[in-house]
Coordinates of C-alpha atoms in Angstrom, one line a residue:
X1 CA -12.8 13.1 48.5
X2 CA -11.3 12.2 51.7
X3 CA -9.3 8.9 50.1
X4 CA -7.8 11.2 47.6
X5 CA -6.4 13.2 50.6
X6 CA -4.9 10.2 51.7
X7 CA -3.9 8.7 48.8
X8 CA -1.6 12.3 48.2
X9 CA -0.3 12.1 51.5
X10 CA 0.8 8.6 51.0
X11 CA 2.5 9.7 47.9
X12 CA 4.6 12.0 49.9
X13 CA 5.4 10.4 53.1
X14 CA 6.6 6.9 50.3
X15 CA 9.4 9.6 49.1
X16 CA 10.4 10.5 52.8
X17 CA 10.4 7.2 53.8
X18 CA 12.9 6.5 50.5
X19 CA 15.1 8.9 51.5
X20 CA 15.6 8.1 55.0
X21 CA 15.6 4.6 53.5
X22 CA 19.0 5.1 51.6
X23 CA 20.3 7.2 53.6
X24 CA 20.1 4.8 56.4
X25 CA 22.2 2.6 53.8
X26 CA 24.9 4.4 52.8
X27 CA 25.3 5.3 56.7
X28 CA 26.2 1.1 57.3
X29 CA 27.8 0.6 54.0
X30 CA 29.9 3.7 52.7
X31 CA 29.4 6.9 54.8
X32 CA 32.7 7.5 57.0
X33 CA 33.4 7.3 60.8
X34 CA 33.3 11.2 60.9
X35 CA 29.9 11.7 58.9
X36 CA 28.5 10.4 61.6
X37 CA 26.9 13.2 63.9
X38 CA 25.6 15.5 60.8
X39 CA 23.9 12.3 58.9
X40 CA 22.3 11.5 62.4
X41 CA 21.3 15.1 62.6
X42 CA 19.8 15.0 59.0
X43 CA 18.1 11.5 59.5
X44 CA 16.1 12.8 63.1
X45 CA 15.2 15.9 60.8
X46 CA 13.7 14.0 58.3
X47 CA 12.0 11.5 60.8
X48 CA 10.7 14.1 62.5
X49 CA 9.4 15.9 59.3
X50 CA 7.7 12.5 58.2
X51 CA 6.1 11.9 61.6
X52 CA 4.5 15.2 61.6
X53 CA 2.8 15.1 58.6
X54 CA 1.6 11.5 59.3
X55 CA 0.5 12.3 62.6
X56 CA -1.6 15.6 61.9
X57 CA -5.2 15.7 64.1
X58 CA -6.8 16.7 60.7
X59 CA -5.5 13.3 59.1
X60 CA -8.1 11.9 62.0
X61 CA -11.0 13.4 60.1
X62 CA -10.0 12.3 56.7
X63 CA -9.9 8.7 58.0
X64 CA -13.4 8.9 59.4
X65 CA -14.8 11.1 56.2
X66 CA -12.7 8.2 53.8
X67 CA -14.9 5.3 55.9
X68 CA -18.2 6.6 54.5
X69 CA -16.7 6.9 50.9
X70 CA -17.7 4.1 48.4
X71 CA -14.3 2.4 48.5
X72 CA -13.3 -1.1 46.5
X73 CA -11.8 -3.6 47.9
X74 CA -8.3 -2.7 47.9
X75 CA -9.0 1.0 49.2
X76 CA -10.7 -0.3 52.1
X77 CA -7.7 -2.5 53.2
X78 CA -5.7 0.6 52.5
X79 CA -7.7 3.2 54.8
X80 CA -7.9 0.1 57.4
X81 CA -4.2 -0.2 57.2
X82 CA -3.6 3.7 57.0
X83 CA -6.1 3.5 60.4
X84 CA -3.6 1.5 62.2
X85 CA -0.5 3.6 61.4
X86 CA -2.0 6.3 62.4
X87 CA -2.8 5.2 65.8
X88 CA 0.4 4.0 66.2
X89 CA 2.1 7.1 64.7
X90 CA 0.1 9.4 67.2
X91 CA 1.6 7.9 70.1
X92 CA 4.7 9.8 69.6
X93 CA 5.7 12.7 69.4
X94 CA 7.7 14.3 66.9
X95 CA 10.4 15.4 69.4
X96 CA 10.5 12.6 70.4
X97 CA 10.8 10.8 67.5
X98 CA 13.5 13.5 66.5
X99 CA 15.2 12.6 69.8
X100 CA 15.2 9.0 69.4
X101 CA 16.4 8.8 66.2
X102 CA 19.4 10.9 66.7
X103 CA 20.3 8.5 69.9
X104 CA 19.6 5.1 68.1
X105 CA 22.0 6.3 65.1
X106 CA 24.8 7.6 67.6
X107 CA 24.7 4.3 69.6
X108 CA 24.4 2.5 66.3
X109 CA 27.6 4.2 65.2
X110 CA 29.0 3.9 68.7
X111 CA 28.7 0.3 68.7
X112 CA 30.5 -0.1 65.8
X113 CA 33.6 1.2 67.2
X114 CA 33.5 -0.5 70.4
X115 CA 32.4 -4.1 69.7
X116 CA 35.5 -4.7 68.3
X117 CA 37.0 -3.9 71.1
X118 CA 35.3 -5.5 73.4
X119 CA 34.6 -2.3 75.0
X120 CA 31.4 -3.0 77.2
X121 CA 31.8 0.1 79.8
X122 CA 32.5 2.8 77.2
X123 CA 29.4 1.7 75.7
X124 CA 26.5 1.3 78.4
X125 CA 26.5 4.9 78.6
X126 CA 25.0 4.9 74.7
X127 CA 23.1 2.1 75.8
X128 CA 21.7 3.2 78.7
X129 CA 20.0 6.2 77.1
X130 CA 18.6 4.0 74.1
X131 CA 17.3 1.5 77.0
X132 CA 15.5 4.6 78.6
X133 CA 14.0 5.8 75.4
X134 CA 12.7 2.4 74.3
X135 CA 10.7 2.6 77.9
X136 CA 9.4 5.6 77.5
X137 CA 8.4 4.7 73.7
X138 CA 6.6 1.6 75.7
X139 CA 4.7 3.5 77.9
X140 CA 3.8 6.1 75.7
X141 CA 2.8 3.4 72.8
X142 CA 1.3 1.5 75.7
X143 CA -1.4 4.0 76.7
X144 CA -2.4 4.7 74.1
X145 CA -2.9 1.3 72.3
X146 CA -4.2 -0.3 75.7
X147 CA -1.4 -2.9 75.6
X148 CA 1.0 -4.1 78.0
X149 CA 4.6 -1.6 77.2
X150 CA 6.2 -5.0 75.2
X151 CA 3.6 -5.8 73.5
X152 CA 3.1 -2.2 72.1
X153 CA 6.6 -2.9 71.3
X154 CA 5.9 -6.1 69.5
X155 CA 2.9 -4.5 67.8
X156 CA 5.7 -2.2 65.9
X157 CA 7.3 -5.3 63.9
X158 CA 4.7 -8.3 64.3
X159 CA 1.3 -6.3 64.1
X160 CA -1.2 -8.9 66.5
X161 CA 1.5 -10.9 68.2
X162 CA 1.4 -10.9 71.5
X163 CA 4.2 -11.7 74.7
X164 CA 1.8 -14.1 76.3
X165 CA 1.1 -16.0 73.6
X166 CA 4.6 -15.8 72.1
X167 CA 6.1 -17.2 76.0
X168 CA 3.7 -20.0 75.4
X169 CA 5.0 -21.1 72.3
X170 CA 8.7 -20.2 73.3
X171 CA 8.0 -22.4 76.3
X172 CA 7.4 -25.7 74.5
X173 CA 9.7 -24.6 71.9
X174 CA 13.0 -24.3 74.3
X175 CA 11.4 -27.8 76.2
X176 CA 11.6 -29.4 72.7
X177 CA 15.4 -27.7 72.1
X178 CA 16.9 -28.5 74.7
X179 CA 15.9 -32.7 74.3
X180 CA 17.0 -32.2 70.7
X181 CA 19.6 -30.7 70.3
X182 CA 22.1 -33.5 72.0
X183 CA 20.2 -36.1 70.1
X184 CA 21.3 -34.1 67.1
X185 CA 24.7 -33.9 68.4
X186 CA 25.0 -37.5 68.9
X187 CA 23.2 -38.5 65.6
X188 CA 26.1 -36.0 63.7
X189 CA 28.8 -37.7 65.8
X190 CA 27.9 -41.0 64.9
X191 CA 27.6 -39.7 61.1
X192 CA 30.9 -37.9 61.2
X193 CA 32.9 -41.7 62.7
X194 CA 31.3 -43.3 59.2
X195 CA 32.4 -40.1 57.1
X196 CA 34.9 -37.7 58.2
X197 CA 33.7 -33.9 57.9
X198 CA 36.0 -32.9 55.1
X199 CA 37.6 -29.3 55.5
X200 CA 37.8 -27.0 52.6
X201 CA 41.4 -25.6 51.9
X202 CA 41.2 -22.0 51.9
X203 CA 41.4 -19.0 51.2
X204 CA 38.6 -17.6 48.9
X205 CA 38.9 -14.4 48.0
X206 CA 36.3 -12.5 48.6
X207 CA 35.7 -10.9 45.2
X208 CA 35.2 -14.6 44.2
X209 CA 33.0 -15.3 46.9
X210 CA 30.7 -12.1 46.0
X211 CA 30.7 -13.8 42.7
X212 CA 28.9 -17.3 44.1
X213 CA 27.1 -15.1 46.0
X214 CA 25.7 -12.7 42.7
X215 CA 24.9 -15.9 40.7
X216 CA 23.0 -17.7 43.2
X217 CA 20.7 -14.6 43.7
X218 CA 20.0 -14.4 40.7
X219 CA 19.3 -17.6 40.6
X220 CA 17.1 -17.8 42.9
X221 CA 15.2 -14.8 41.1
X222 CA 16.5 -11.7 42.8
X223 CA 16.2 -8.5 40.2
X224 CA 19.6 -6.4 39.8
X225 CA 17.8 -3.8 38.0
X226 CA 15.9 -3.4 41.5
X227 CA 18.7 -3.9 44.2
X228 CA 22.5 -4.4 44.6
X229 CA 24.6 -6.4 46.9
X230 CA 27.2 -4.7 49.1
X231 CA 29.3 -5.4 52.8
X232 CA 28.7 -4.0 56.1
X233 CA 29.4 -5.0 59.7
X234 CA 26.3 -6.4 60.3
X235 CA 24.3 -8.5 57.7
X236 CA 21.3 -6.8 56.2
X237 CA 18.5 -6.2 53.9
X238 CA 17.0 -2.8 53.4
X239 CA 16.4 0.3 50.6
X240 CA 13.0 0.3 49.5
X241 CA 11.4 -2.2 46.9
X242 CA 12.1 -0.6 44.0
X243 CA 15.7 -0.5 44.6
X244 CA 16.5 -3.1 47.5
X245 CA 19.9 -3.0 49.0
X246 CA 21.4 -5.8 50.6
X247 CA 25.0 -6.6 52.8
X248 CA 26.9 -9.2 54.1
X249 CA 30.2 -9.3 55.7
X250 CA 32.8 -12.1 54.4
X251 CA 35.9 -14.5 55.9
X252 CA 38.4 -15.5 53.4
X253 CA 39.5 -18.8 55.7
X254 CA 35.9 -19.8 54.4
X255 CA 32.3 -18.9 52.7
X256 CA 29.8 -20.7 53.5
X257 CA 28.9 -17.8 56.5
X258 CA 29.0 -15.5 53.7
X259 CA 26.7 -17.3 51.5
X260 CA 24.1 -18.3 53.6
X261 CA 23.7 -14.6 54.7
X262 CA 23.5 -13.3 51.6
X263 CA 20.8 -16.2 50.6
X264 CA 19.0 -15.4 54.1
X265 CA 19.0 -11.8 52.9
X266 CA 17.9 -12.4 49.4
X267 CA 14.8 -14.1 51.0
X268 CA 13.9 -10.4 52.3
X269 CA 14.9 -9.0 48.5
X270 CA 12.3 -11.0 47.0
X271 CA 9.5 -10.4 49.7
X272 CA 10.0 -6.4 48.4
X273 CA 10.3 -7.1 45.1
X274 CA 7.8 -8.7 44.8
X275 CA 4.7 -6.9 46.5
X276 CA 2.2 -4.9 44.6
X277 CA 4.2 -2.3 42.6
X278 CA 1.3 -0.3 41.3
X279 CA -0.4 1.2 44.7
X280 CA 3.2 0.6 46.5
X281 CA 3.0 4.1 48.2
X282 CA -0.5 2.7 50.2
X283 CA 0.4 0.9 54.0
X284 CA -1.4 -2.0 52.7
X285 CA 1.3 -2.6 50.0
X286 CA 4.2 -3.1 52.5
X287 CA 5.5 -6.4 53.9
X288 CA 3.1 -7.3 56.8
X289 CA 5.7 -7.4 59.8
X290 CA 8.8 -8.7 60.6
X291 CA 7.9 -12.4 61.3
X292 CA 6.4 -12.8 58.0
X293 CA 9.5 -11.0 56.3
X294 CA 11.7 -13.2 58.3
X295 CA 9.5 -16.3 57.2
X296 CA 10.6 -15.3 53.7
X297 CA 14.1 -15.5 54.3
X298 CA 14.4 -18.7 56.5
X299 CA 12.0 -19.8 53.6
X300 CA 15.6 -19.5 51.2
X301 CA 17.8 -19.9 53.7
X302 CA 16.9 -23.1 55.1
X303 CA 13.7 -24.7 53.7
X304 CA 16.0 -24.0 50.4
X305 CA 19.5 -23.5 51.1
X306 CA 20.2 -26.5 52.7
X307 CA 18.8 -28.9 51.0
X308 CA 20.7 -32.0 49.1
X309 CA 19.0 -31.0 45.9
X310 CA 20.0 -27.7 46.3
X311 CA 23.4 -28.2 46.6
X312 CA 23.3 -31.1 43.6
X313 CA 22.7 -27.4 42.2
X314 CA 25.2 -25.3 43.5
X315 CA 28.2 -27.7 44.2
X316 CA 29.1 -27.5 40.3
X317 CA 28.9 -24.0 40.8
X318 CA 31.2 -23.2 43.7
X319 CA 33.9 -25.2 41.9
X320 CA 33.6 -23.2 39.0
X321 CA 33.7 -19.7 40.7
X322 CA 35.7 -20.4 43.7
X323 CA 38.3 -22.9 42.3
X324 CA 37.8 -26.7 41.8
X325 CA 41.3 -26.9 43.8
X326 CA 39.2 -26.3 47.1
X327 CA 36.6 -29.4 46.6
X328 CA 38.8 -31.7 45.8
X329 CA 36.3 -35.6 46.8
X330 CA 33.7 -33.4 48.1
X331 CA 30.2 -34.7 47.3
X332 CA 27.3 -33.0 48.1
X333 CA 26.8 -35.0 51.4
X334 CA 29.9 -33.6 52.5
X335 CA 28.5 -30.2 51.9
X336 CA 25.6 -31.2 53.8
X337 CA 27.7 -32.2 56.7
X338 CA 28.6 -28.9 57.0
X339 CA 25.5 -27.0 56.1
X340 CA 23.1 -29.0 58.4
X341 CA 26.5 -29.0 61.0
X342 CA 25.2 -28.6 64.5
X343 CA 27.0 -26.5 67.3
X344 CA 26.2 -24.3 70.7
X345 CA 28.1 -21.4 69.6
X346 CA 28.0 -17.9 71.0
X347 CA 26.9 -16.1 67.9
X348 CA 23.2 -15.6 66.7
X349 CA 24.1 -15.0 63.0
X350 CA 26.0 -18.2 62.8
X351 CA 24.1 -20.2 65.0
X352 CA 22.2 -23.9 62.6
X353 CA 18.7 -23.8 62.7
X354 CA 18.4 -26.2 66.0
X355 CA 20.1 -24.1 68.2
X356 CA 19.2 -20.5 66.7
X357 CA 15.8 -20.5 68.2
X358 CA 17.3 -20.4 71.6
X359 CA 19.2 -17.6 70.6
X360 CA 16.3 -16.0 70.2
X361 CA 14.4 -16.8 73.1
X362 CA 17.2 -15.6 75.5
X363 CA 16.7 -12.5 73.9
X364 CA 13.2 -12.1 74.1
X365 CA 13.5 -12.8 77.7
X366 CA 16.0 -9.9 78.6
X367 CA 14.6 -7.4 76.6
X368 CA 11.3 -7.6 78.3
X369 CA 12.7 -7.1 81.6
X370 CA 14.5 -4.6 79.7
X371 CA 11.6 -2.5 78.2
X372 CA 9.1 -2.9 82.0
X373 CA 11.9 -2.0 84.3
X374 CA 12.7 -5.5 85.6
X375 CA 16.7 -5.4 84.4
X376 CA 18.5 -2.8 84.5
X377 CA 20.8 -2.1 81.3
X378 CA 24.4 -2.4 82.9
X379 CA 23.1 -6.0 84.7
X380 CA 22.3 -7.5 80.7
X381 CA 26.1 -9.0 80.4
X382 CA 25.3 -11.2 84.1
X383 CA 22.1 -12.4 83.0
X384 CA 23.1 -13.0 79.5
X385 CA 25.8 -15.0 80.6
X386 CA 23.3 -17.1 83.1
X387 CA 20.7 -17.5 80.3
X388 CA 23.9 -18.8 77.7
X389 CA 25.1 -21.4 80.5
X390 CA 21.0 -22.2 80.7
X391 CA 20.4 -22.2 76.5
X392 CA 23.9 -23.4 75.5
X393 CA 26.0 -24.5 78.4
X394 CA 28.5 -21.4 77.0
X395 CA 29.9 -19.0 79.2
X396 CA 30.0 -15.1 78.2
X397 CA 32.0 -13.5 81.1
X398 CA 33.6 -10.9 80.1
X399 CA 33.4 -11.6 76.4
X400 CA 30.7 -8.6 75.9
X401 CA 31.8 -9.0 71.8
X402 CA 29.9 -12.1 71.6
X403 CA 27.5 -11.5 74.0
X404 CA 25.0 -8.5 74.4
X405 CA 27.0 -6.4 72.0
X406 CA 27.2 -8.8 69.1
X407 CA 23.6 -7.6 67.8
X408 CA 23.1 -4.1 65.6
X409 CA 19.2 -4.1 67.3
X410 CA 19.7 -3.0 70.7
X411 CA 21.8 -0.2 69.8
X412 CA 19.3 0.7 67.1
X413 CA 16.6 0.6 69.8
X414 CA 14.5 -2.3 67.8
X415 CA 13.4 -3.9 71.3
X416 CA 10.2 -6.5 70.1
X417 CA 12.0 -7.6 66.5
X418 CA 13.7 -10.8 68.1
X419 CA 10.9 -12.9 68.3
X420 CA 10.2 -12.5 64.8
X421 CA 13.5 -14.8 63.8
X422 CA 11.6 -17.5 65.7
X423 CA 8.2 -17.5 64.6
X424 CA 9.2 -16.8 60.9
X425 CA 11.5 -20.3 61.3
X426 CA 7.8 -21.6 62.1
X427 CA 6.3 -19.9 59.5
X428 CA 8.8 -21.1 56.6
X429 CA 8.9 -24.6 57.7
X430 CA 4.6 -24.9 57.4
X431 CA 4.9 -22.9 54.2
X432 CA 7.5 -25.1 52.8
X433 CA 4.9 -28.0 53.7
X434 CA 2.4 -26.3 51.9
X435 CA 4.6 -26.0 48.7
X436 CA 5.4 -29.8 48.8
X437 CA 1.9 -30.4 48.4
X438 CA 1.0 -27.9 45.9
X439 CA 4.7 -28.7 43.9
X440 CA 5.4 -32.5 44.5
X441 CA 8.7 -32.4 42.3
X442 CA 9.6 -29.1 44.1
X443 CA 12.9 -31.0 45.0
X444 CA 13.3 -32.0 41.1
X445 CA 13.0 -28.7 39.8
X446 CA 15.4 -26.8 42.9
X447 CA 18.1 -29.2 41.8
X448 CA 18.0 -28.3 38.1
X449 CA 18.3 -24.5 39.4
X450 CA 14.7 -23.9 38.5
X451 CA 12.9 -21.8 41.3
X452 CA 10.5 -20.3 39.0
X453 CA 7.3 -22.8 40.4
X454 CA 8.2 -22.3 43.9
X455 CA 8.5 -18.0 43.3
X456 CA 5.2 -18.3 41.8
X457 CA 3.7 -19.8 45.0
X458 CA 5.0 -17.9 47.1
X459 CA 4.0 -14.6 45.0
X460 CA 0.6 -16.0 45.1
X461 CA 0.4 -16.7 48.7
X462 CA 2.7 -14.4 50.4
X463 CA 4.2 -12.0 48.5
X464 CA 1.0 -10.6 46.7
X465 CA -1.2 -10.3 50.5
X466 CA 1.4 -7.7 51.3
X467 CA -0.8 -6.2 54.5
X468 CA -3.6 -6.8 53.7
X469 CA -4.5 -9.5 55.8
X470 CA -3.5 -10.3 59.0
X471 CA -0.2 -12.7 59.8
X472 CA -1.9 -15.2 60.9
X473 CA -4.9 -14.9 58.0
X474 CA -2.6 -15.3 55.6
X475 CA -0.9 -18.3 56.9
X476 CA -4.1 -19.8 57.2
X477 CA -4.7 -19.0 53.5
X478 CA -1.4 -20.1 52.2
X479 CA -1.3 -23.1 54.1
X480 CA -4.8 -24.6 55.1
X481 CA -4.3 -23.8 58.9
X482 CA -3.2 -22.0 61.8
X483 CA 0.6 -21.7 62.5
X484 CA 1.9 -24.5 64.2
X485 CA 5.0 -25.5 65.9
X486 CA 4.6 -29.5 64.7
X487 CA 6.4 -28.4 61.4
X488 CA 9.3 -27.0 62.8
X489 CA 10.1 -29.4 64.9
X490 CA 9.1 -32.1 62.4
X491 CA 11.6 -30.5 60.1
X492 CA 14.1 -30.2 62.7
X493 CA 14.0 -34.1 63.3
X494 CA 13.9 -35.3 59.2
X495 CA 16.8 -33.1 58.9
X496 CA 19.1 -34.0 61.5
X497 CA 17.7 -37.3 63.1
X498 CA 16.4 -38.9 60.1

């Protein structure tokens, strides 16, 4: 049978994609400065390996022969699935792919080194080349999969999204944002003359801090026997679901930065966790793209994280592990203040929820000038700085740090992921309605720590689907409609105009 075929192949290209999985995670989190050119090396071998044997002509027949098969249910989203990647694999080839990898990982490490330092011009050279290859991966991608070069691009982390559609939204959205976001700042001002934001005395260590951090994920039902919690430079989640590794990077003058990006990240641990475990080596088992994984984690992050009940919750908690001596008077409204504190600040990672999205869609903007030809890489600092003074009313001259270098997906050549931060805030503030209707003491039970009811919702609606239905069919499953932006912004108004 042509499905068995198939299914073997899965089998081994699941235990190629594990290894270049870890080994892409002990390169950010343990491997030394000078491993660097020999574990690139090994990764582009093993990329390559795993794209040729995906991308074999023969594979096209066993697709075709598998369609007339008598499949079940889930075998036919499999081989649909399977059909997809396939496509998309065949677009490249393997020398390429080989090539690619080796450059992302170089200017990866490269970055590394030099955003520290603030070192722009030693680093467009990198850059330059990873800019090139992300257009010719467009073009390639792009004629084959009769797109436009970004959207074939986008296709690669938000399968079905699509540029015109996503400017659309973006348009209103940044309309909306840039009303907002002084009436926000004027409602927190008048909020801060009645109560004074109240400063926490540092320092927290940081082995404290990773101990907040440890309790709250497993709290929140994060499962240590599948994943571990470590630092890197750059926040992230990744490893493969049955062992999910995740990072954060910490201050000791305070943790709250800390903790919300290991909550944010934990929102991707339990998407992997928790899809199908039993047929996890088919493509229909994997998380369906990047804006539903990033749903999940603005889902914790800030449809959780951030709410009063949730720190009538953790408040007791962060006293215990961190010291009472730091809270001394601090309620949970003055935690509030400071997790729902609004600001225009240069860095995406940091950024509230209200002016995040902006961050975003200056992003999006560049890098499809980027990706058709329309920018060329050393002129991203000048326009970045114009579309900041636009967004923000910051100015990035000559602080590259915080400006086009302060992101690991550039250098890693992930041109089409930024839009999914966006979208997925969308997507987490209409599920989170959904889940108030479905749990009405959903606030009740987050405040006694209880997050089991809520886990079991969203294993039922999003979790389970896995890919198996589209992005926007599963939304529309989960809850009752098409994505919409009313939610966010209806969100984004309770919160901080209410």
């Amino acid at each position: 049978m042509s499905f068995a075929q198939l299914d073997a192949l899965c089998r081994r290209l699941e235990a190629l994609d594990h290894a270049q999985a870890m080994l892409g995670v002990d390169e950010a989190v343990n491997m030394p400065e000078g491993g660097g050119e020999k574990r690139a090396e090994a990764m582009s071998v093993l990329a390559s390996m795993a794209h040729e044997m995906a991308s074999a002509p023969h594979i096209a027949d066993w697709i075709e022969a598998a369609a007339a098969e008598d499949l079940d249910a889930d075998q036919t989203a499999a081989l649909a699935e399977f059909r997809r990647s396939y496509i998309n694999r065949t677009c490249l080839s393997s020398d390429f792919v080989a090539r690619q990898v080796n450059a992302r990982l170089r200017c990866e490490q490269l970055w590394r080194q030099l955003r520290a330092k603030n070192d722009w011009n030693d680093f467009l050279p990198s850059f330059e080349n990873i800019v090139e290859l992300a257009k010719e991966e467009a073009a390639r991608r792009a004629e084959v999969l009769k797109l436009s070069p970004y959207d074939a691009m986008i296709e690669q982390y938000d399968p079905g999204s699509r540029s015109a559609d996503i400017a659309a939204v973006f348009t209103d959205l940044k309309r909306f944002l840039k009303g907002f976001i002084p009436e926000a700042l004027d409602a927190q001002a008048r909020r801060h003359a009645k109560r004074p934001l109240k400063e926490f005395a540092g320092p927290f260590p940081i082995e404290k801090q990773k101990a907040l951090g440890l309790t709250l994920m497993k709290a929140v039902g994060f499962d240590f026997d599948h994943g571990r919690l470590d630092i890197s430079h750059h926040p992230f989640c990744g490893g493969v679901p049955s062992d999910v590794r995740m990072t954060t990077r910490y201050r000791t003058d305070e943790f709250l930065s800390s903790l919300m990006g290991i909550l944010h990240e934990t929102g991707h641990g339990l998407y992997e966790q928790n899809l199908p475990h039993d047929l996890g080596h088919w493509p229909s088992t994997s998380a369906r793209g990047m804006a539903a994984h990033e749903s999940q984690s603005l889902f914790q992050e800030m449809q959780l994280s951030r709410r009063p009940e949730f720190w009538a919750f953790v408040l007791p908690l962060a006293r215990d592990i961190l010291g009472a001596e730091h809270f001394a008077g601090v309620e949970v409204e003055d935690m509030l203040a400071h997790v729902h504190h609004v600001e225009r600040g240069y860095i995406r990672v940091d950024a509230d929820e209200a002016t995040y999205p902006l961050h975003v869609i200056l992003r999006f903007e560049i890098e499809q000038d980027l990706v058709t030809g329309k920018l060329a890489a050393k002129d991203v600092p000048e326009v970045w700085n114009a579309k900041m003074q636009e967004c923000l009313g910051l100015s990035t001259a000559g602080n590259y740090k915080d400006g086009p270098m302060q992101d690991v997906h550039w250098p890693s050549g992930a041109f089409g992921y930024f839009p999914s931060y966006t979208l997925g805030a969308m997507m987490a503030a209409q599920q989170w309605a959904a889940v108030e209707r479905a749990i009405p003491d959903a606030g009740a039970q987050i405040a006694r720590g209880d997050f089991s009811a809520i886990n079991d919702w969203r294993r039922a609606n999003i979790w389970s689907k896995a890919s198996t239905l589209s992005t926007p069919e599963i939304m529309r499953q989960a809850t009752g409609e098409p994505l919409h932006a009313r939610y966010f912004e209806a969100h984004l108004k309770a919160r901080y105009l209410g």
